[in-house]
Tab-separated table of C-alpha atoms in Angstrom:
chain	number	residue	atom	x	y	z
A	1	UNK	CA	0.000	0.000	0.000
A	2	UNK	CA	1.219	3.484	-0.566
A	3	UNK	CA	0.375	7.009	0.429
A	4	UNK	CA	1.961	9.838	2.356
A	5	UNK	CA	2.218	9.866	6.139
A	6	UNK	CA	-1.272	10.309	7.561
A	7	UNK	CA	-3.118	8.847	4.572
A	8	UNK	CA	-4.474	5.828	6.474
A	9	UNK	CA	-2.027	3.081	5.505
A	10	UNK	CA	-1.688	1.664	8.999
A	11	UNK	CA	-5.460	1.585	9.451
A	12	UNK	CA	-5.781	-0.343	6.177
A	13	UNK	CA	-2.923	-2.617	7.258
A	14	UNK	CA	-4.858	-3.464	10.414
A	15	UNK	CA	-7.916	-4.443	8.372
A	16	UNK	CA	-5.789	-6.581	6.059
A	17	UNK	CA	-4.139	-8.265	9.053
A	18	UNK	CA	-7.573	-9.032	10.505
A	19	UNK	CA	-8.345	-10.727	7.185
A	20	UNK	CA	-5.287	-12.960	7.436
A	21	UNK	CA	-2.540	-10.969	5.742
A	22	UNK	CA	0.895	-10.667	7.297
A	23	UNK	CA	1.774	-6.980	7.606
A	24	UNK	CA	5.335	-5.752	7.213
A	25	UNK	CA	5.499	-2.207	8.557
A	26	UNK	CA	8.345	0.225	7.922
A	27	UNK	CA	7.222	2.384	10.859
A	28	UNK	CA	7.048	-0.551	13.271
A	29	UNK	CA	10.521	-1.735	12.272
A	30	UNK	CA	11.910	1.808	12.595
A	31	UNK	CA	10.294	2.196	16.030
A	32	UNK	CA	11.661	-1.181	17.174
A	33	UNK	CA	15.137	0.031	16.182
A	34	UNK	CA	14.733	3.174	18.267
A	35	UNK	CA	13.955	5.716	15.552
A	36	UNK	CA	11.551	8.375	16.814
A	37	UNK	CA	12.142	11.178	14.303
A	38	UNK	CA	11.449	11.269	10.586
A	39	UNK	CA	12.906	11.250	8.069
A	40	UNK	CA	15.274	8.466	9.062
A	41	UNK	CA	18.920	8.654	8.069
A	42	UNK	CA	19.400	7.131	4.604
A	43	UNK	CA	21.440	4.182	5.891
A	44	UNK	CA	18.759	3.306	8.469
A	45	UNK	CA	15.977	3.501	5.864
A	46	UNK	CA	17.960	1.296	3.455
A	47	UNK	CA	18.579	-1.254	6.205
A	48	UNK	CA	14.898	-1.372	7.148
A	49	UNK	CA	13.791	-1.779	3.533
A	50	UNK	CA	16.361	-4.571	3.052
A	51	UNK	CA	14.974	-6.388	6.088
A	52	UNK	CA	11.356	-5.921	4.973
A	53	UNK	CA	12.230	-7.221	1.504
A	54	UNK	CA	14.004	-10.247	3.003
A	55	UNK	CA	10.941	-11.059	5.123
A	56	UNK	CA	8.606	-10.402	2.182
A	57	UNK	CA	10.396	-12.914	-0.025
A	58	UNK	CA	10.438	-15.551	2.732
A	59	UNK	CA	6.739	-15.084	3.486
A	60	UNK	CA	5.701	-15.172	-0.174
A	61	UNK	CA	7.760	-18.339	-0.695
A	62	UNK	CA	5.800	-19.847	2.208
A	63	UNK	CA	2.523	-18.922	0.506
A	64	UNK	CA	1.520	-16.081	2.827
A	65	UNK	CA	-0.555	-13.079	1.807
A	66	UNK	CA	1.556	-10.057	2.659
A	67	UNK	CA	0.829	-6.341	2.943
A	68	UNK	CA	3.759	-3.939	3.040
A	69	UNK	CA	2.934	-0.815	5.050
A	70	UNK	CA	5.296	1.939	3.916
A	71	UNK	CA	4.802	5.175	2.037
A	72	UNK	CA	6.238	3.952	-1.288
A	73	UNK	CA	6.460	7.670	-2.030
A	74	UNK	CA	8.401	7.206	-5.269
A	75	UNK	CA	8.003	5.024	-8.299
A	76	UNK	CA	11.566	3.815	-7.692
A	77	UNK	CA	10.689	2.655	-4.169
A	78	UNK	CA	7.728	0.692	-5.483
A	79	UNK	CA	9.875	-0.809	-8.234
A	80	UNK	CA	12.522	-1.949	-5.742
A	81	UNK	CA	9.946	-4.251	-4.127
A	82	UNK	CA	8.672	-5.498	-7.498
A	83	UNK	CA	12.234	-6.468	-8.408
A	84	UNK	CA	12.601	-8.763	-5.384
A	85	UNK	CA	9.265	-10.434	-6.186
A	86	UNK	CA	9.892	-11.048	-9.906
A	87	UNK	CA	11.901	-14.267	-9.410
A	88	UNK	CA	8.887	-15.614	-7.503
A	89	UNK	CA	6.518	-14.808	-10.394
A	90	UNK	CA	4.506	-12.543	-8.113
A	91	UNK	CA	3.041	-9.287	-9.331
A	92	UNK	CA	2.123	-7.068	-6.393
A	93	UNK	CA	-1.006	-4.976	-6.333
A	94	UNK	CA	-0.488	-1.392	-5.182
A	95	UNK	CA	-3.216	0.007	-2.967
A	96	UNK	CA	-2.927	3.781	-3.179
A	97	UNK	CA	-4.664	5.760	-0.459
A	98	UNK	CA	-5.799	8.931	-2.204
A	99	UNK	CA	-6.531	10.867	0.960
A	100	UNK	CA	-7.284	14.585	0.614
A	101	UNK	CA	-4.365	16.851	1.517
A	102	UNK	CA	-6.359	18.670	4.212
A	103	UNK	CA	-7.245	15.364	5.891
A	104	UNK	CA	-3.609	14.208	5.860
A	105	UNK	CA	-2.400	17.478	7.370
A	106	UNK	CA	-5.119	17.409	10.035
A	107	UNK	CA	-4.208	13.850	11.039
A	108	UNK	CA	-0.514	14.707	11.242
A	109	UNK	CA	-1.240	17.764	13.411
A	110	UNK	CA	-2.912	15.434	15.912
A	111	UNK	CA	0.035	13.108	16.339
A	112	UNK	CA	1.706	12.897	19.736
A	113	UNK	CA	4.658	10.540	19.193
A	114	UNK	CA	3.228	7.683	21.250
A	115	UNK	CA	4.087	4.820	18.935
A	116	UNK	CA	5.226	3.718	15.494
A	117	UNK	CA	2.047	4.916	13.771
A	118	UNK	CA	1.938	8.167	15.728
A	119	UNK	CA	5.354	9.627	14.879
A	120	UNK	CA	5.284	13.410	14.912
A	121	UNK	CA	5.709	14.931	11.455
A	122	UNK	CA	6.272	18.710	11.616
A	123	UNK	CA	4.024	20.750	9.314
A	124	UNK	CA	6.849	21.837	6.983
A	125	UNK	CA	8.009	18.230	6.582
A	126	UNK	CA	4.430	17.036	6.007
A	127	UNK	CA	4.055	19.554	3.182
A	128	UNK	CA	7.355	18.409	1.640
A	129	UNK	CA	6.187	14.783	1.865
A	130	UNK	CA	2.923	15.644	0.142
A	131	UNK	CA	4.543	17.778	-2.549
A	132	UNK	CA	7.208	15.156	-3.282
A	133	UNK	CA	4.851	12.170	-3.394
A	134	UNK	CA	4.830	10.415	-6.773
A	135	UNK	CA	1.298	9.114	-7.292
A	136	UNK	CA	1.326	5.558	-8.687
A	137	UNK	CA	-0.051	4.969	-12.164
A	138	UNK	CA	-1.532	1.916	-13.845
A	139	UNK	CA	1.476	1.598	-16.156
A	140	UNK	CA	3.495	0.474	-13.103
A	141	UNK	CA	1.315	-2.612	-12.644
A	142	UNK	CA	-1.927	-3.542	-10.881
A	143	UNK	CA	-3.303	-0.561	-8.993
A	144	UNK	CA	-6.257	-0.064	-6.696
A	145	UNK	CA	-7.092	3.462	-5.637
A	146	UNK	CA	-8.825	3.867	-2.306
A	147	UNK	CA	-10.271	7.193	-1.311
A	148	UNK	CA	-9.231	7.940	2.237
A	149	UNK	CA	-11.234	10.331	4.330
């Protein structure tokens, strides 16, 4: 699934987990490693993505349904996960949470830093995240657009 911070990815991940999917969460892994401030240093982000990709491949090989909960803010980030799945003949479906900008900003203003899905994102950083987000397109592969509100 993809969308900027505050778009509702973790809420969707919870619903998918309740339906039997294994959720791999960037934010949970970052929190477990002690990261409380975003953006993470590049080396930390790379390490977390490498670990999530390793787990993803192992779970898919075991036949699990997997949901990856991270922003996938760029086409390149989405492609990096497709690349690791290609040898397994798996084509991932991207769930894009098209949440209105005002809703995202309101949700982020309400964060208190109490857990991995409540990391404080300062207003200027939130705007940069929104402005830099590369919306997925159907030419990348299977795409489902969910309207978040």
